PDB file of C-alpha atoms in Angstrom:
ATOM      1  CA  MET S   1       0.000   0.000   0.000  1.00 41.00           C
ATOM      2  CA  LEU S   2       1.325   3.471  -0.847  1.00 44.00           C
ATOM      3  CA  LYS S   3       2.041   6.025   1.859  1.00 48.00           C
ATOM      4  CA  GLY S   4      -1.246   7.664   2.865  1.00 43.00           C
ATOM      5  CA  GLU S   5      -3.434   5.061   1.204  1.00 42.00           C
ATOM      6  CA  SER S   6      -6.211   3.667   3.346  1.00 42.00           C
ATOM      7  CA  ALA S   7      -7.454   0.115   2.989  1.00 45.00           C
ATOM      8  CA  ALA S   8     -10.174   1.378   0.651  1.00 51.00           C
ATOM      9  CA  GLY S   9      -7.768   3.756  -1.142  1.00 91.00           C
ATOM     10  CA  THR S  10      -9.892   6.805  -0.433  1.00 95.00           C
ATOM     11  CA  ALA S  11      -9.381  10.098   1.327  1.00 97.00           C
ATOM     12  CA  THR S  12     -11.281  13.266   2.123  1.00 98.00           C
ATOM     13  CA  ILE S  13     -10.432  16.860   1.312  1.00 98.00           C
ATOM     14  CA  GLY S  14     -11.235  19.341   4.069  1.00 98.00           C
ATOM     15  CA  VAL S  15     -10.966  23.085   3.528  1.00 98.00           C
ATOM     16  CA  ASP S  16     -11.376  25.775   6.192  1.00 98.00           C
ATOM     17  CA  VAL S  17     -11.647  29.515   5.482  1.00 97.00           C
ATOM     18  CA  GLY S  18     -10.080  31.486   8.311  1.00 96.00           C
ATOM     19  CA  THR S  19      -9.489  35.136   9.042  1.00 95.00           C
ATOM     20  CA  SER S  20      -5.977  35.288   7.610  1.00 96.00           C
ATOM     21  CA  SER S  21      -5.760  32.136   5.489  1.00 98.00           C
ATOM     22  CA  THR S  22      -7.586  29.249   3.892  1.00 98.00           C
ATOM     23  CA  LYS S  23      -6.248  25.837   4.864  1.00 98.00           C
ATOM     24  CA  GLY S  24      -6.802  22.454   3.286  1.00 98.00           C
ATOM     25  CA  VAL S  25      -5.962  18.879   4.100  1.00 98.00           C
ATOM     26  CA  LEU S  26      -6.161  15.533   2.308  1.00 98.00           C
ATOM     27  CA  VAL S  27      -6.673  12.852   4.942  1.00 97.00           C
ATOM     28  CA  THR S  28      -7.432   9.137   4.989  1.00 94.00           C
ATOM     29  CA  ALA S  29     -10.331   7.644   6.931  1.00 89.00           C
ATOM     30  CA  ALA S  30      -7.746   6.489   9.472  1.00 90.00           C
ATOM     31  CA  GLY S  31      -6.708  10.103  10.019  1.00 93.00           C
ATOM     32  CA  GLU S  32      -3.400  10.017   8.187  1.00 95.00           C
ATOM     33  CA  VAL S  33      -2.603  13.331   6.528  1.00 97.00           C
ATOM     34  CA  ILE S  34      -1.450  12.815   2.965  1.00 97.00           C
ATOM     35  CA  ALA S  35      -1.036  16.483   2.044  1.00 98.00           C
ATOM     36  CA  SER S  36      -1.934  19.965   3.213  1.00 98.00           C
ATOM     37  CA  ALA S  37      -2.015  23.414   1.687  1.00 98.00           C
ATOM     38  CA  VAL S  38      -2.430  27.017   2.854  1.00 98.00           C
ATOM     39  CA  ARG S  39      -3.279  30.248   1.055  1.00 98.00           C
ATOM     40  CA  GLU S  40      -2.866  33.453   3.018  1.00 98.00           C
ATOM     41  CA  HIS S  41      -5.182  36.414   2.551  1.00 97.00           C
ATOM     42  CA  SER S  42      -5.743  39.773   4.173  1.00 96.00           C
ATOM     43  CA  VAL S  43      -8.615  41.484   5.898  1.00 96.00           C
ATOM     44  CA  GLU S  44      -9.903  44.803   4.578  1.00 97.00           C
ATOM     45  CA  ASN S  45     -10.267  47.563   7.175  1.00 96.00           C
ATOM     46  CA  PRO S  46     -12.032  50.385   5.275  1.00 96.00           C
ATOM     47  CA  ARG S  47     -12.891  52.320   8.475  1.00 96.00           C
ATOM     48  CA  ILE S  48     -12.204  52.067  12.186  1.00 96.00           C
ATOM     49  CA  GLY S  49     -14.184  49.116  13.529  1.00 95.00           C
ATOM     50  CA  HIS S  50     -15.001  47.736  10.058  1.00 97.00           C
ATOM     51  CA  PHE S  51     -13.425  44.406   9.023  1.00 97.00           C
ATOM     52  CA  GLU S  52     -14.389  42.785   5.718  1.00 97.00           C
ATOM     53  CA  GLN S  53     -13.304  40.265   3.099  1.00 97.00           C
ATOM     54  CA  ASP S  54     -14.139  39.738  -0.540  1.00 97.00           C
ATOM     55  CA  ALA S  55     -15.802  36.301  -0.582  1.00 97.00           C
ATOM     56  CA  ARG S  56     -14.548  35.680  -4.115  1.00 97.00           C
ATOM     57  CA  ILE S  57     -11.111  35.196  -2.517  1.00 97.00           C
ATOM     58  CA  TRP S  58     -12.542  32.270  -0.525  1.00 98.00           C
ATOM     59  CA  TRP S  59     -13.626  30.537  -3.737  1.00 98.00           C
ATOM     60  CA  SER S  60     -10.370  31.252  -5.567  1.00 98.00           C
ATOM     61  CA  GLU S  61      -8.361  29.851  -2.677  1.00 98.00           C
ATOM     62  CA  PHE S  62     -10.653  26.818  -2.389  1.00 98.00           C
ATOM     63  CA  VAL S  63     -10.149  26.003  -6.082  1.00 98.00           C
ATOM     64  CA  SER S  64      -6.378  26.405  -5.786  1.00 98.00           C
ATOM     65  CA  ILE S  65      -6.143  24.268  -2.645  1.00 98.00           C
ATOM     66  CA  ALA S  66      -8.521  21.585  -3.940  1.00 98.00           C
ATOM     67  CA  SER S  67      -6.503  21.336  -7.167  1.00 98.00           C
ATOM     68  CA  GLU S  68      -3.272  20.935  -5.229  1.00 98.00           C
ATOM     69  CA  LEU S  69      -4.767  18.287  -2.940  1.00 98.00           C
ATOM     70  CA  ALA S  70      -6.379  16.431  -5.848  1.00 98.00           C
ATOM     71  CA  ALA S  71      -2.969  16.258  -7.498  1.00 98.00           C
ATOM     72  CA  ALA S  72      -1.542  14.830  -4.249  1.00 97.00           C
ATOM     73  CA  ALA S  73      -4.337  12.239  -4.224  1.00 97.00           C
ATOM     74  CA  THR S  74      -3.427  11.199  -7.754  1.00 96.00           C
ATOM     75  CA  GLU S  75       0.277  11.013  -6.855  1.00 95.00           C
ATOM     76  CA  ASN S  76      -0.586   8.748  -3.917  1.00 94.00           C
ATOM     77  CA  SER S  77      -3.057   6.582  -5.889  1.00 93.00           C
ATOM     78  CA  VAL S  78      -5.875   7.643  -3.587  1.00 95.00           C
ATOM     79  CA  SER S  79      -9.353   8.563  -4.749  1.00 95.00           C
ATOM     80  CA  ILE S  80     -11.240  11.438  -3.170  1.00 97.00           C
ATOM     81  CA  ALA S  81     -14.372  10.162  -1.422  1.00 96.00           C
ATOM     82  CA  ALA S  82     -15.682  13.470  -0.074  1.00 96.00           C
ATOM     83  CA  VAL S  83     -15.064  17.180   0.297  1.00 97.00           C
ATOM     84  CA  GLY S  84     -15.857  19.063   3.481  1.00 96.00           C
ATOM     85  CA  VAL S  85     -15.815  22.811   4.062  1.00 97.00           C
ATOM     86  CA  SER S  86     -15.838  24.978   7.155  1.00 95.00           C
ATOM     87  CA  GLY S  87     -15.147  28.596   7.889  1.00 95.00           C
ATOM     88  CA  MET S  88     -14.968  31.431  10.342  1.00 93.00           C
ATOM     89  CA  GLY S  89     -18.126  32.940  11.572  1.00 85.00           C
ATOM     90  CA  PRO S  90     -20.449  34.313  12.085  1.00 88.00           C
ATOM     91  CA  CYS S  91     -19.828  36.493   9.069  1.00 92.00           C
ATOM     92  CA  ALA S  92     -22.458  38.424   7.178  1.00 94.00           C
ATOM     93  CA  LEU S  93     -22.122  37.740   3.464  1.00 97.00           C
ATOM     94  CA  LEU S  94     -25.109  39.038   1.530  1.00 98.00           C
ATOM     95  CA  ALA S  95     -25.542  37.578  -1.940  1.00 97.00           C
ATOM     96  CA  ASP S  96     -27.996  37.768  -4.821  1.00 97.00           C
ATOM     97  CA  ASP S  97     -30.131  34.963  -6.299  1.00 93.00           C
ATOM     98  CA  ALA S  98     -27.130  33.627  -8.228  1.00 94.00           C
ATOM     99  CA  GLY S  99     -24.990  33.553  -5.071  1.00 95.00           C
ATOM    100  CA  ALA S 100     -22.840  36.512  -6.137  1.00 97.00           C
ATOM    101  CA  PRO S 101     -21.793  38.738  -3.226  1.00 98.00           C
ATOM    102  CA  VAL S 102     -23.481  42.150  -3.268  1.00 98.00           C
ATOM    103  CA  ARG S 103     -20.787  43.626  -1.008  1.00 98.00           C
ATOM    104  CA  PRO S 104     -17.768  42.349   0.938  1.00 98.00           C
ATOM    105  CA  ALA S 105     -18.509  39.978   3.821  1.00 98.00           C
ATOM    106  CA  ILE S 106     -18.638  41.635   7.232  1.00 98.00           C
ATOM    107  CA  LEU S 107     -16.505  39.588   9.601  1.00 96.00           C
ATOM    108  CA  TYR S 108     -17.411  38.154  13.004  1.00 92.00           C
ATOM    109  CA  GLY S 109     -16.800  39.903  16.355  1.00 88.00           C
ATOM    110  CA  VAL S 110     -13.753  41.867  15.209  1.00 93.00           C
ATOM    111  CA  ASP S 111     -16.145  44.092  13.217  1.00 96.00           C
ATOM    112  CA  SER S 112     -17.879  46.417  15.659  1.00 96.00           C
ATOM    113  CA  ARG S 113     -19.897  48.640  13.302  1.00 97.00           C
ATOM    114  CA  ALA S 114     -23.352  47.431  14.396  1.00 97.00           C
ATOM    115  CA  GLY S 115     -23.464  48.681  18.003  1.00 97.00           C
ATOM    116  CA  ASP S 116     -26.419  50.977  17.297  1.00 97.00           C
ATOM    117  CA  GLN S 117     -28.261  48.128  15.557  1.00 97.00           C
ATOM    118  CA  ILE S 118     -27.685  45.836  18.550  1.00 97.00           C
ATOM    119  CA  ASP S 119     -29.226  48.484  20.817  1.00 97.00           C
ATOM    120  CA  GLU S 120     -32.115  48.981  18.365  1.00 97.00           C
ATOM    121  CA  LEU S 121     -32.905  45.274  18.130  1.00 97.00           C
ATOM    122  CA  ASN S 122     -32.620  44.764  21.886  1.00 97.00           C
ATOM    123  CA  GLY S 123     -35.002  47.696  22.387  1.00 97.00           C
ATOM    124  CA  ASP S 124     -37.490  46.589  19.726  1.00 96.00           C
ATOM    125  CA  LEU S 125     -37.506  42.861  20.459  1.00 95.00           C
ATOM    126  CA  GLY S 126     -36.342  42.710  24.068  1.00 95.00           C
ATOM    127  CA  GLU S 127     -33.212  40.969  25.292  1.00 95.00           C
ATOM    128  CA  ALA S 128     -35.243  38.209  26.972  1.00 96.00           C
ATOM    129  CA  ALA S 129     -37.122  37.417  23.737  1.00 95.00           C
ATOM    130  CA  ILE S 130     -33.857  37.340  21.793  1.00 93.00           C
ATOM    131  CA  MET S 131     -32.412  34.889  24.331  1.00 93.00           C
ATOM    132  CA  THR S 132     -35.557  32.728  24.154  1.00 93.00           C
ATOM    133  CA  VAL S 133     -35.411  32.431  20.374  1.00 89.00           C
ATOM    134  CA  GLY S 134     -31.675  32.571  19.711  1.00 85.00           C
ATOM    135  CA  ALA S 135     -30.194  31.300  22.998  1.00 87.00           C
ATOM    136  CA  THR S 136     -27.489  33.951  22.833  1.00 89.00           C
ATOM    137  CA  PRO S 137     -27.408  37.709  23.386  1.00 93.00           C
ATOM    138  CA  LEU S 138     -26.721  40.116  20.534  1.00 94.00           C
ATOM    139  CA  THR S 139     -23.058  41.122  20.451  1.00 93.00           C
ATOM    140  CA  SER S 140     -20.563  42.138  17.781  1.00 92.00           C
ATOM    141  CA  GLN S 141     -20.446  38.401  16.976  1.00 91.00           C
ATOM    142  CA  ALA S 142     -24.073  38.393  15.777  1.00 92.00           C
ATOM    143  CA  ALA S 143     -24.766  38.604  12.044  1.00 93.00           C
ATOM    144  CA  GLY S 144     -28.334  39.942  12.381  1.00 93.00           C
ATOM    145  CA  PRO S 145     -27.323  43.423  13.547  1.00 96.00           C
ATOM    146  CA  LYS S 146     -24.726  43.558  10.755  1.00 96.00           C
ATOM    147  CA  ILE S 147     -27.398  42.765   8.186  1.00 97.00           C
ATOM    148  CA  LEU S 148     -29.545  45.542   9.689  1.00 98.00           C
ATOM    149  CA  TRP S 149     -26.517  47.859   9.434  1.00 98.00           C
ATOM    150  CA  VAL S 150     -26.309  47.101   5.699  1.00 98.00           C
ATOM    151  CA  ALA S 151     -30.054  47.763   5.315  1.00 98.00           C
ATOM    152  CA  GLN S 152     -29.716  51.132   7.032  1.00 98.00           C
ATOM    153  CA  ASN S 153     -26.388  52.255   5.571  1.00 98.00           C
ATOM    154  CA  GLU S 154     -26.142  50.551   2.161  1.00 98.00           C
ATOM    155  CA  PRO S 155     -29.777  50.201   1.035  1.00 98.00           C
ATOM    156  CA  GLU S 156     -28.788  49.535  -2.581  1.00 98.00           C
ATOM    157  CA  ALA S 157     -26.719  46.485  -1.580  1.00 98.00           C
ATOM    158  CA  TYR S 158     -29.421  45.311   0.826  1.00 98.00           C
ATOM    159  CA  ALA S 159     -32.070  45.579  -1.924  1.00 98.00           C
ATOM    160  CA  ARG S 160     -30.020  43.267  -4.189  1.00 98.00           C
ATOM    161  CA  ALA S 161     -29.445  40.690  -1.442  1.00 98.00           C
ATOM    162  CA  THR S 162     -31.634  37.587  -1.308  1.00 97.00           C
ATOM    163  CA  ARG S 163     -29.314  35.255   0.612  1.00 95.00           C
ATOM    164  CA  PHE S 164     -27.279  35.343   3.786  1.00 95.00           C
ATOM    165  CA  LEU S 165     -24.161  33.166   3.675  1.00 96.00           C
ATOM    166  CA  MET S 166     -21.166  32.190   5.762  1.00 95.00           C
ATOM    167  CA  PRO S 167     -17.822  31.120   4.253  1.00 96.00           C
ATOM    168  CA  ALA S 168     -18.779  27.406   4.348  1.00 96.00           C
ATOM    169  CA  SER S 169     -22.257  27.980   2.915  1.00 95.00           C
ATOM    170  CA  TYR S 170     -20.777  30.182   0.169  1.00 97.00           C
ATOM    171  CA  LEU S 171     -18.373  27.386  -0.809  1.00 97.00           C
ATOM    172  CA  ALA S 172     -21.173  24.794  -0.617  1.00 96.00           C
ATOM    173  CA  LEU S 173     -23.338  26.948  -2.898  1.00 97.00           C
ATOM    174  CA  LYS S 174     -20.493  27.308  -5.407  1.00 96.00           C
ATOM    175  CA  LEU S 175     -19.806  23.547  -5.288  1.00 96.00           C
ATOM    176  CA  THR S 176     -23.365  22.217  -5.396  1.00 96.00           C
ATOM    177  CA  GLY S 177     -25.708  25.005  -6.455  1.00 95.00           C
ATOM    178  CA  GLU S 178     -27.623  24.418  -3.205  1.00 94.00           C
ATOM    179  CA  TYR S 179     -28.226  27.063  -0.549  1.00 93.00           C
ATOM    180  CA  VAL S 180     -27.523  25.740   2.946  1.00 92.00           C
ATOM    181  CA  LEU S 181     -26.916  27.443   6.260  1.00 88.00           C
ATOM    182  CA  ASP S 182     -26.185  25.804   9.589  1.00 82.00           C
ATOM    183  CA  HIS S 183     -28.671  26.272  12.442  1.00 77.00           C
ATOM    184  CA  HIS S 184     -26.342  28.344  14.622  1.00 74.00           C
ATOM    185  CA  SER S 185     -25.610  30.815  11.827  1.00 74.00           C
ATOM    186  CA  ALA S 186     -29.243  31.068  10.838  1.00 72.00           C
TER     187      ALA S 186
END
């Protein structure tokens, strides 16, 4: 058996989009790492308290990493059985019907632009009601206030948006054409 080859000769590609890089791994079912790859990227900081990324970078890096890992699979005579994606969050990526971003993604808690929207939502809905439904208080981590910020400050982008995505759901949409979003993010 070749190095990295499982009994079935299959492996999985896993790709994670992080704040400063996208990382990928080709791993057997037994957990042996055959190959890994990293692509570094930067965070845009257009104003104090605003941290964003162009989601198209996530896709470009995914394609590059997946190609590199697929080549490693071929070199090791291993077939790819599955692809898994994960990513930082919660981010607020608003996209149109085709899944194209309408503006850069607003990053998780490092982006603090939506303080007024947090106060507005807490006042309108009540902190207790928010906890009952969402099981977590609104903070700079929450995507909802960031989406409200876009609605109030960039109405043209908000009007074009029909989907809310995270890095993993953006990659899944690009890979499968299906819109998915995990429960916690939703």
